[in-house]
Short mmCIF file of C-alpha atoms in Angstrom, two decimals:
data_model
loop_
_atom_site.label_atom_id
_atom_site.label_comp_id
_atom_site.label_asym_id
_atom_site.label_seq_id
_atom_site.Cartn_x
_atom_site.Cartn_y
_atom_site.Cartn_z
CA MET A 1 0.00 0.00 0.00
CA LYS A 2 2.77 2.48 0.95
CA ASN A 3 4.50 2.18 -2.44
CA ILE A 4 1.20 2.45 -4.37
CA ILE A 5 0.29 5.73 -2.64
CA ALA A 6 3.75 7.22 -3.12
CA THR A 7 4.13 6.09 -6.72
CA CYS A 8 0.75 7.51 -7.78
CA LEU A 9 1.49 10.93 -6.30
CA LEU A 10 4.97 11.15 -7.76
CA LEU A 11 3.79 9.89 -11.16
CA LEU A 12 1.15 12.61 -11.20
CA GLY A 13 3.87 15.19 -10.60
CA SER A 14 5.97 13.72 -13.38
CA LEU A 15 3.07 13.87 -15.87
CA THR A 16 2.45 17.51 -14.98
CA LEU A 17 6.08 18.24 -15.70
CA TRP A 18 5.97 16.55 -19.09
CA ALA A 19 2.98 18.71 -19.99
CA GLN A 20 5.11 21.85 -19.66
CA ASP A 21 7.39 22.88 -22.51
CA ILE A 22 10.30 23.74 -20.18
CA PRO A 23 13.94 22.66 -19.80
CA TYR A 24 13.49 20.32 -16.85
CA GLU A 25 16.15 17.71 -17.62
CA LYS A 26 18.82 18.88 -15.17
CA LEU A 27 16.39 19.32 -12.29
CA ASP A 28 14.77 15.97 -12.98
CA SER A 29 18.22 14.38 -12.90
CA ILE A 30 18.99 16.00 -9.54
CA SER A 31 15.64 14.84 -8.13
CA ALA A 32 16.40 11.29 -9.25
CA ALA A 33 19.88 11.48 -7.70
CA ILE A 34 18.44 12.59 -4.35
CA SER A 35 15.85 9.81 -4.52
CA GLN A 36 18.59 7.27 -5.15
CA TYR A 37 20.65 8.72 -2.32
CA GLN A 38 17.74 8.30 0.09
CA LEU A 39 17.56 4.64 -0.95
CA ARG A 40 21.11 4.19 0.38
CA SER A 41 19.59 4.72 3.85
CA ASP A 42 17.02 1.96 3.31
CA LYS A 43 16.67 -0.31 6.38
CA LEU A 44 18.81 1.99 8.53
CA VAL A 45 17.59 2.90 12.01
CA TYR A 46 16.67 6.54 12.56
CA ASN A 47 16.01 8.12 15.96
CA ASP A 48 13.91 11.29 16.08
CA GLY A 49 15.15 12.16 19.56
CA LYS A 50 12.52 9.95 21.21
CA ASP A 51 11.93 6.72 19.31
CA ASP A 52 13.75 4.42 16.88
CA TYR A 53 12.33 3.87 13.38
CA GLU A 54 13.51 1.70 10.50
CA LEU A 55 13.60 3.74 7.30
CA SER A 56 12.48 2.69 3.83
CA PHE A 57 11.73 4.59 0.64
CA PRO A 58 9.88 4.16 -2.66
CA GLU A 59 12.22 4.35 -5.65
CA ASN A 60 11.11 7.88 -6.59
CA ASN A 61 10.84 9.48 -3.17
CA PHE A 62 11.65 13.08 -4.11
CA GLN A 63 10.30 14.99 -7.12
CA VAL A 64 10.65 18.70 -7.98
CA LEU A 65 8.42 20.58 -10.45
CA TYR A 66 10.39 23.26 -12.29
CA SER A 67 7.31 25.25 -13.30
CA THR A 68 6.00 25.79 -9.76
CA LYS A 69 9.24 25.37 -7.79
CA THR A 70 7.40 22.89 -5.58
CA ALA A 71 8.29 19.37 -4.54
CA THR A 72 6.83 16.13 -3.22
CA LYS A 73 8.69 13.98 -0.70
CA VAL A 74 7.91 10.50 0.67
CA VAL A 75 9.52 8.51 3.50
CA ASN A 76 8.39 5.35 5.28
CA LYS A 77 9.13 4.68 8.94
CA ARG A 78 8.51 1.41 10.79
CA SER A 79 8.24 1.03 14.54
CA GLY A 80 7.19 -2.37 15.85
CA ASP A 81 4.07 -3.52 14.01
CA LYS A 82 3.26 -0.01 12.76
CA GLU A 83 4.38 1.35 9.41
CA PHE A 84 4.05 5.07 8.77
CA VAL A 85 4.02 6.52 5.26
CA CYS A 86 4.80 10.25 5.44
CA ILE A 87 3.88 12.20 2.29
CA THR A 88 4.60 15.92 1.94
CA GLU A 89 3.20 17.63 -1.18
CA ASN A 90 3.26 21.15 -2.63
CA ILE A 91 6.52 21.98 -0.86
CA ASP A 92 7.28 25.58 -1.83
CA LEU A 93 11.07 25.46 -2.08
CA ALA A 94 11.24 29.24 -2.41
CA LYS A 95 10.10 29.41 1.23
CA ALA A 96 12.85 27.12 2.50
CA GLU A 97 15.10 28.99 4.92
CA GLU A 98 18.22 26.83 5.29
CA VAL A 99 19.61 23.28 5.34
CA TYR A 100 21.54 22.00 8.34
CA GLN A 101 22.59 18.73 9.97
CA VAL A 102 21.05 17.38 13.17
CA GLN A 103 22.75 14.82 15.40
CA TYR A 104 20.73 11.72 16.23
CA PRO A 105 21.89 8.23 17.27
CA GLY A 106 22.03 5.53 14.62
CA ARG A 107 23.64 5.03 11.21
CA ALA A 108 21.14 7.26 9.42
CA GLY A 109 22.47 10.80 9.15
CA VAL A 110 19.88 13.59 8.94
CA LEU A 111 19.83 16.91 7.08
CA ARG A 112 16.93 19.24 7.79
CA MET A 113 15.47 21.78 5.38
CA SER A 114 13.66 24.37 7.49
CA PHE A 115 10.40 26.13 6.55
CA PRO A 116 9.38 28.99 8.90
CA GLU A 117 5.80 28.88 7.57
CA GLY A 118 5.64 25.10 7.80
CA VAL A 119 4.68 22.34 5.36
CA LYS A 120 1.79 19.87 5.58
CA THR A 121 2.54 16.17 5.83
CA GLN A 122 -0.03 13.40 5.51
CA ILE A 123 0.68 10.35 7.66
CA TYR A 124 -0.71 6.93 6.75
CA THR A 125 -0.55 4.30 9.49
CA ASN A 126 -0.60 0.75 8.12
CA GLY A 127 -2.15 2.05 4.89
CA VAL A 128 -4.83 4.27 6.48
CA LEU A 129 -4.66 8.08 6.54
CA THR A 130 -4.58 8.89 10.25
CA LYS A 131 -3.57 12.55 10.42
CA THR A 132 -2.19 15.61 8.67
CA VAL A 133 0.43 17.58 10.57
CA ARG A 134 2.21 20.88 10.01
CA GLU A 135 5.96 20.46 10.22
CA TYR A 136 8.58 23.17 10.11
CA TYR A 137 11.27 21.15 8.42
CA LEU A 138 11.80 18.29 5.98
CA GLU A 139 14.34 15.59 6.70
CA PHE A 140 16.71 14.07 4.15
CA PHE A 141 18.74 11.00 5.05
CA PHE A 142 22.23 9.71 4.29
CA ASN A 143 24.25 6.70 5.37
CA ARG A 144 26.80 7.91 7.91
CA SER A 145 28.90 4.78 7.33
CA GLU A 146 29.77 5.99 3.83
CA ASP A 147 32.65 8.46 3.65
CA GLY A 148 31.64 11.84 2.23
CA SER A 149 27.93 10.98 2.24
CA GLN A 150 26.88 14.12 4.09
CA LYS A 151 28.72 16.43 1.69
CA LYS A 152 27.28 14.62 -1.35
CA LEU A 153 23.72 15.11 -0.12
CA LEU A 154 24.40 18.76 0.74
CA THR A 155 25.73 19.29 -2.79
CA GLN A 156 22.67 17.67 -4.36
CA LEU A 157 20.29 19.84 -2.33
CA ASP A 158 22.34 22.93 -3.17
CA ASP A 159 22.03 22.03 -6.87
CA VAL A 160 18.23 22.02 -6.49
CA PHE A 161 18.18 25.59 -5.20
CA SER A 162 20.71 26.69 -7.82
CA SER A 163 18.68 25.17 -10.69
CA LEU A 164 15.55 26.93 -9.46
CA LYS A 165 17.49 30.22 -9.10
CA LEU A 166 16.53 30.45 -5.43
CA GLY A 167 19.94 31.46 -4.15
CA SER A 168 22.00 29.74 -1.48
CA LYS A 169 20.09 28.02 1.32
CA ILE A 170 22.99 26.06 2.77
CA PRO A 171 25.42 27.92 5.07
CA LYS A 172 29.09 27.47 4.17
CA GLU A 173 29.85 26.05 7.61
CA GLN A 174 27.67 23.04 6.81
CA PHE A 175 30.02 22.14 3.96
CA LEU A 176 33.06 22.84 6.16
CA ASN A 177 31.68 20.59 8.90
CA ALA A 178 31.01 17.86 6.35
CA ASP A 179 34.66 18.05 5.25
CA LYS A 180 35.89 17.40 8.77
CA LYS A 181 36.88 13.86 9.65
CA THR A 182 33.95 12.09 11.24
CA ILE A 183 34.31 11.64 14.99
CA LEU A 184 32.38 8.58 16.05
CA THR A 185 30.75 7.96 19.41
CA ALA A 186 30.62 4.58 21.14
CA ASP A 187 27.07 4.09 19.84
CA ASP A 188 28.21 4.97 16.30
CA VAL A 189 30.88 2.26 16.46
CA ILE A 190 28.39 -0.25 17.87
CA ASP A 191 25.80 0.58 15.18
CA ARG A 192 28.38 -0.05 12.47
CA PHE A 193 29.56 -3.23 14.17
CA ILE A 194 25.98 -4.55 14.19
CA ALA A 195 25.57 -3.59 10.53
CA SER A 196 28.80 -5.41 9.64
CA LEU A 197 27.24 -8.64 10.95
CA GLY A 198 24.14 -8.25 8.81
CA GLY A 199 22.04 -5.97 11.00
CA ALA A 200 20.01 -6.21 14.19
CA GLU A 201 17.31 -8.47 12.75
CA LYS A 202 19.88 -11.01 11.56
CA ILE A 203 21.69 -11.07 14.89
CA GLN A 204 18.49 -11.32 16.90
CA SER A 205 17.35 -14.30 14.84
CA MET A 206 20.24 -16.47 16.11
CA LYS A 207 18.86 -19.15 18.42
CA SER A 208 21.42 -21.94 18.08
CA VAL A 209 24.78 -22.82 16.53
CA ILE A 210 26.41 -26.15 15.68
CA ALA A 211 30.09 -25.71 14.79
CA ARG A 212 32.89 -28.09 13.82
CA GLY A 213 36.59 -27.47 13.57
CA THR A 214 39.96 -28.07 15.21
CA ILE A 215 41.91 -26.80 18.19
CA LEU A 216 45.67 -26.50 17.75
CA THR A 217 47.42 -26.74 21.12
CA GLN A 218 51.06 -27.56 21.84
CA GLY A 219 51.50 -28.61 18.23
CA VAL A 220 48.64 -31.12 18.36
CA GLN A 221 45.43 -30.76 16.34
CA VAL A 222 42.29 -31.81 18.21
CA PRO A 223 38.97 -32.30 16.35
CA VAL A 224 36.18 -30.38 18.07
CA GLN A 225 32.40 -30.07 17.78
CA MET A 226 30.38 -27.43 19.62
CA TRP A 227 26.71 -26.85 20.31
CA PHE A 228 25.31 -23.49 21.44
CA LEU A 229 21.74 -22.81 22.52
CA HIS A 230 21.05 -19.11 23.00
CA ASP A 231 20.95 -18.10 26.67
CA HIS A 232 20.77 -21.76 27.70
CA GLY A 233 23.91 -23.77 27.18
CA MET A 234 27.16 -24.62 25.39
CA ARG A 235 28.76 -28.03 24.89
CA MET A 236 32.19 -28.76 23.43
CA ASP A 237 33.32 -32.28 22.50
CA MET A 238 37.04 -32.81 21.84
CA GLU A 239 38.41 -36.06 20.48
CA ILE A 240 41.68 -36.80 22.27
CA GLN A 241 43.44 -40.16 22.05
CA GLY A 242 40.35 -41.62 20.43
CA LYS A 243 38.06 -40.63 23.29
CA ALA A 244 35.41 -37.89 23.63
CA ASN A 245 36.30 -35.22 26.18
CA ILE A 246 33.31 -33.06 27.10
CA ALA A 247 32.93 -29.55 28.58
CA VAL A 248 29.47 -28.10 29.28
CA MET A 249 28.30 -24.66 30.43
CA THR A 250 24.69 -23.72 31.24
CA LYS A 251 23.05 -20.87 33.12
CA ASN A 252 23.15 -22.87 36.34
CA ALA A 253 25.93 -25.42 35.95
CA ALA A 254 29.35 -26.13 34.48
CA TRP A 255 31.05 -29.50 34.30
CA THR A 256 33.66 -31.53 32.44
CA LEU A 257 34.18 -35.17 31.61
CA PHE A 258 37.81 -35.48 30.50
CA PRO A 259 39.09 -39.05 30.23
CA VAL A 260 42.43 -37.51 29.19
CA GLN A 261 42.61 -36.16 32.77
CA ARG A 262 41.45 -39.49 34.18
CA GLN A 263 37.95 -38.21 34.91
CA LYS A 264 35.59 -41.19 34.94
CA ARG A 265 32.46 -39.22 35.75
CA PRO A 266 31.38 -35.55 35.32
CA VAL A 267 33.28 -33.10 37.51
CA ASP A 268 31.64 -29.81 38.50
CA ALA A 269 33.57 -26.63 37.76
CA ASP A 270 34.34 -24.19 40.55
CA PRO A 271 31.84 -21.32 41.19
CA ALA A 272 34.01 -18.67 39.49
CA THR A 273 34.29 -20.69 36.28
CA ARG A 274 30.55 -21.38 36.38
CA ARG A 275 29.77 -17.66 36.68
CA GLU A 276 32.11 -16.79 33.82
CA GLY A 277 30.62 -19.47 31.60
CA ALA A 278 27.05 -18.35 32.25
CA GLU A 279 27.95 -14.88 30.94
CA GLU A 280 29.10 -16.28 27.58
CA LEU A 281 25.83 -17.93 26.53
CA ASP A 282 24.30 -14.91 24.77
CA LEU A 283 24.65 -15.58 21.03
CA THR A 284 23.82 -11.95 20.20
CA GLY A 285 26.94 -10.76 22.05
CA ASP A 286 27.71 -8.10 24.64
CA LEU A 287 27.26 -5.10 22.33
CA PHE A 288 23.90 -5.97 20.79
CA ASP A 289 21.13 -4.17 22.73
CA TYR A 290 23.72 -3.55 25.44
CA LYS A 291 21.72 -0.97 27.39
CA THR A 292 18.74 -3.29 27.81
CA LYS A 293 21.13 -5.96 29.09
CA GLY A 294 22.41 -3.57 31.75
CA ASN A 295 25.85 -3.17 30.18
CA THR A 296 27.70 0.13 29.85
CA VAL A 297 30.14 1.02 27.08
CA GLU A 298 32.89 3.64 26.83
CA LEU A 299 34.87 4.48 23.70
CA LEU A 300 38.51 4.68 24.77
CA GLY A 301 39.75 5.91 21.40
CA LYS A 302 41.68 4.57 18.44
CA GLU A 303 44.80 2.46 18.24
CA THR A 304 46.81 0.91 15.41
CA ILE A 305 47.14 -2.88 15.36
CA GLY A 306 49.13 -4.59 12.64
CA GLY A 307 49.07 -1.41 10.56
CA ARG A 308 45.28 -1.07 10.77
CA GLU A 309 43.32 1.48 12.79
CA ALA A 310 40.84 0.13 15.32
CA TYR A 311 38.41 1.44 17.92
CA LYS A 312 38.82 0.25 21.49
CA LEU A 313 35.72 -0.07 23.67
CA LYS A 314 35.49 -0.72 27.38
CA LEU A 315 32.35 -2.68 28.22
CA ILE A 316 31.20 -3.32 31.78
CA ARG A 317 28.62 -6.06 32.08
CA LYS A 318 25.73 -5.85 34.52
CA SER A 319 27.66 -8.34 36.68
CA GLY A 320 30.63 -5.98 36.87
CA THR A 321 32.84 -8.00 34.52
CA VAL A 322 35.04 -5.70 32.40
CA VAL A 323 35.60 -6.59 28.74
CA TYR A 324 37.80 -4.68 26.29
CA LEU A 325 36.72 -4.96 22.66
CA VAL A 326 38.77 -3.92 19.62
CA ILE A 327 36.82 -3.19 16.41
CA ASP A 328 38.46 -2.64 13.03
CA ALA A 329 37.94 0.97 11.88
CA LYS A 330 37.35 -0.06 8.26
CA THR A 331 35.30 -3.26 8.43
CA PHE A 332 33.81 -2.63 11.90
CA LEU A 333 34.27 -6.32 12.71
CA LEU A 334 35.49 -7.44 16.13
CA THR A 335 39.20 -8.30 16.01
CA LYS A 336 40.13 -8.67 19.66
CA LYS A 337 38.50 -9.36 23.03
CA ILE A 338 40.40 -8.92 26.31
CA MET A 339 39.18 -9.84 29.78
CA ASN A 340 40.29 -11.38 33.06
CA ARG A 341 39.39 -15.04 33.53
CA ASN A 342 39.73 -17.60 36.26
CA VAL A 343 42.29 -20.19 35.12
CA GLN A 344 42.87 -22.99 37.60
CA GLY A 345 42.15 -20.69 40.51
CA LYS A 346 44.25 -17.78 39.24
CA ILE A 347 43.06 -14.55 37.59
CA VAL A 348 44.67 -14.31 34.16
CA GLU A 349 44.23 -11.69 31.42
CA VAL A 350 43.08 -13.62 28.37
CA THR A 351 43.22 -12.15 24.86
CA GLU A 352 41.17 -13.55 21.98
CA THR A 353 42.42 -12.51 18.55
CA ILE A 354 39.55 -12.93 16.10
CA SER A 355 39.84 -13.12 12.30
CA ASP A 356 38.92 -14.88 9.04
CA TYR A 357 35.31 -13.71 8.84
CA ARG A 358 33.08 -15.76 6.56
CA ARG A 359 29.44 -15.91 5.50
CA ASN A 360 27.66 -19.27 5.79
CA ALA A 361 24.96 -20.61 3.43
CA ALA A 362 22.20 -18.96 5.47
CA GLY A 363 23.87 -15.54 5.23
CA PHE A 364 25.20 -15.38 8.80
CA ILE A 365 28.63 -13.81 9.22
CA TYR A 366 31.01 -15.49 11.67
CA ALA A 367 34.69 -15.52 12.59
CA ALA A 368 36.42 -18.79 11.70
CA SER A 369 39.64 -18.15 13.63
CA TYR A 370 40.20 -17.56 17.38
CA GLN A 371 43.68 -17.38 18.88
CA TYR A 372 44.00 -17.38 22.66
CA ALA A 373 46.86 -15.90 24.66
CA PRO A 374 48.64 -16.69 26.90
CA ALA A 375 47.46 -20.31 26.40
CA GLY A 376 48.72 -20.36 22.81
CA THR A 377 45.73 -22.33 21.52
CA HIS A 378 44.09 -21.73 18.14
CA LEU A 379 40.46 -22.63 17.39
CA THR A 380 39.47 -22.85 13.72
CA TYR A 381 35.92 -23.47 12.49
CA SER A 382 35.44 -25.46 9.29
CA ASN A 383 31.63 -25.49 9.53
CA TYR A 384 29.24 -23.09 11.27
CA GLU A 385 25.52 -23.86 11.12
CA VAL A 386 23.02 -21.40 12.61
CA ASN A 387 19.53 -22.23 13.90
CA ALA A 388 19.86 -25.98 13.48
CA ALA A 389 17.98 -28.13 16.01
CA VAL A 390 19.93 -28.63 19.25
CA ASP A 391 18.72 -31.24 21.75
CA GLN A 392 18.74 -29.76 25.27
CA ARG A 393 19.66 -33.19 26.63
CA LEU A 394 23.17 -32.56 25.29
CA PHE A 395 23.75 -30.28 28.28
CA GLU A 396 22.71 -32.87 30.86
CA LYS A 397 25.22 -34.99 32.73
CA PRO A 398 25.46 -38.60 31.47
#
């Protein structure tokens, strides 16, 4: 319904333009370019200062009529089970005052075009016209993850005013600010990290993992198979000397059955190990929806690792556990995780170096290589299956 409404209105504007014998080609090209630029923000999360919305756009979401110097603009916003189609028509561009950037959380950058006299916007909720509001600005969106995206959109909007001979509506400082190197906040880094893994919806859909691979330790390769059930349990089976050695973590228990250590029956882990294990059962990770989980995050700055720039975050879990996370500044993938762990009764700083990101058949992105220091072990995944059936009995003691 949203695309039908928008398409009909914009098509009507296009037909009106064709009826005029005027040189519209350049302006029409600029309108199309702005429409396409809005589409680059499709599926991004936008926050209006109060609520989060997922953006989407019809293909032709911005159209300018040369003859009347008016425009039509369409944007769709989704929040929960409600989808809002916002249509603004008869926008008198001659009455626009200025264009400026506003700072909101999320990957969607926002430029506002202000109108002191206001413009009328019709809002359709789930396909039904629910209200008409007077707004004193229009919002144009760009993808903040793309270098130079803000300046490109400013230039396109400036070209609109220039083509209509309406003078300059964009203060020079807006272009100067756009030229400055982007300074990211902790939330900016987290938003881009989530996007690098396929987005919030993809991450949230993870309920289980079955993985196979090898562990290289002290020069010996050990076949390993692992089962993860989100927020419930983890089991790792290692084949050593022809026998299965088992380690299990759940929310309430942790135990091992290691014949290689002469264990003939399951042995409970100590309370500290059990607590640490219970914190690692969230398949969505510490950063996803971190505020709801009671975590806090601080951006410590940038550092260079192996010739590549990276952001370093300090995350404090609700439990008080401190985790340092290093995220590549180009790919925004996690490359290192540092935290204190209980190792045989001693507190040891453990560093995970994470690499070799791959995409499995279902489109889930995962790291296939984990190197652990100071232990010197290396875990490599050869197969990583998401949302396969996992029998909860796997986590029970035999």
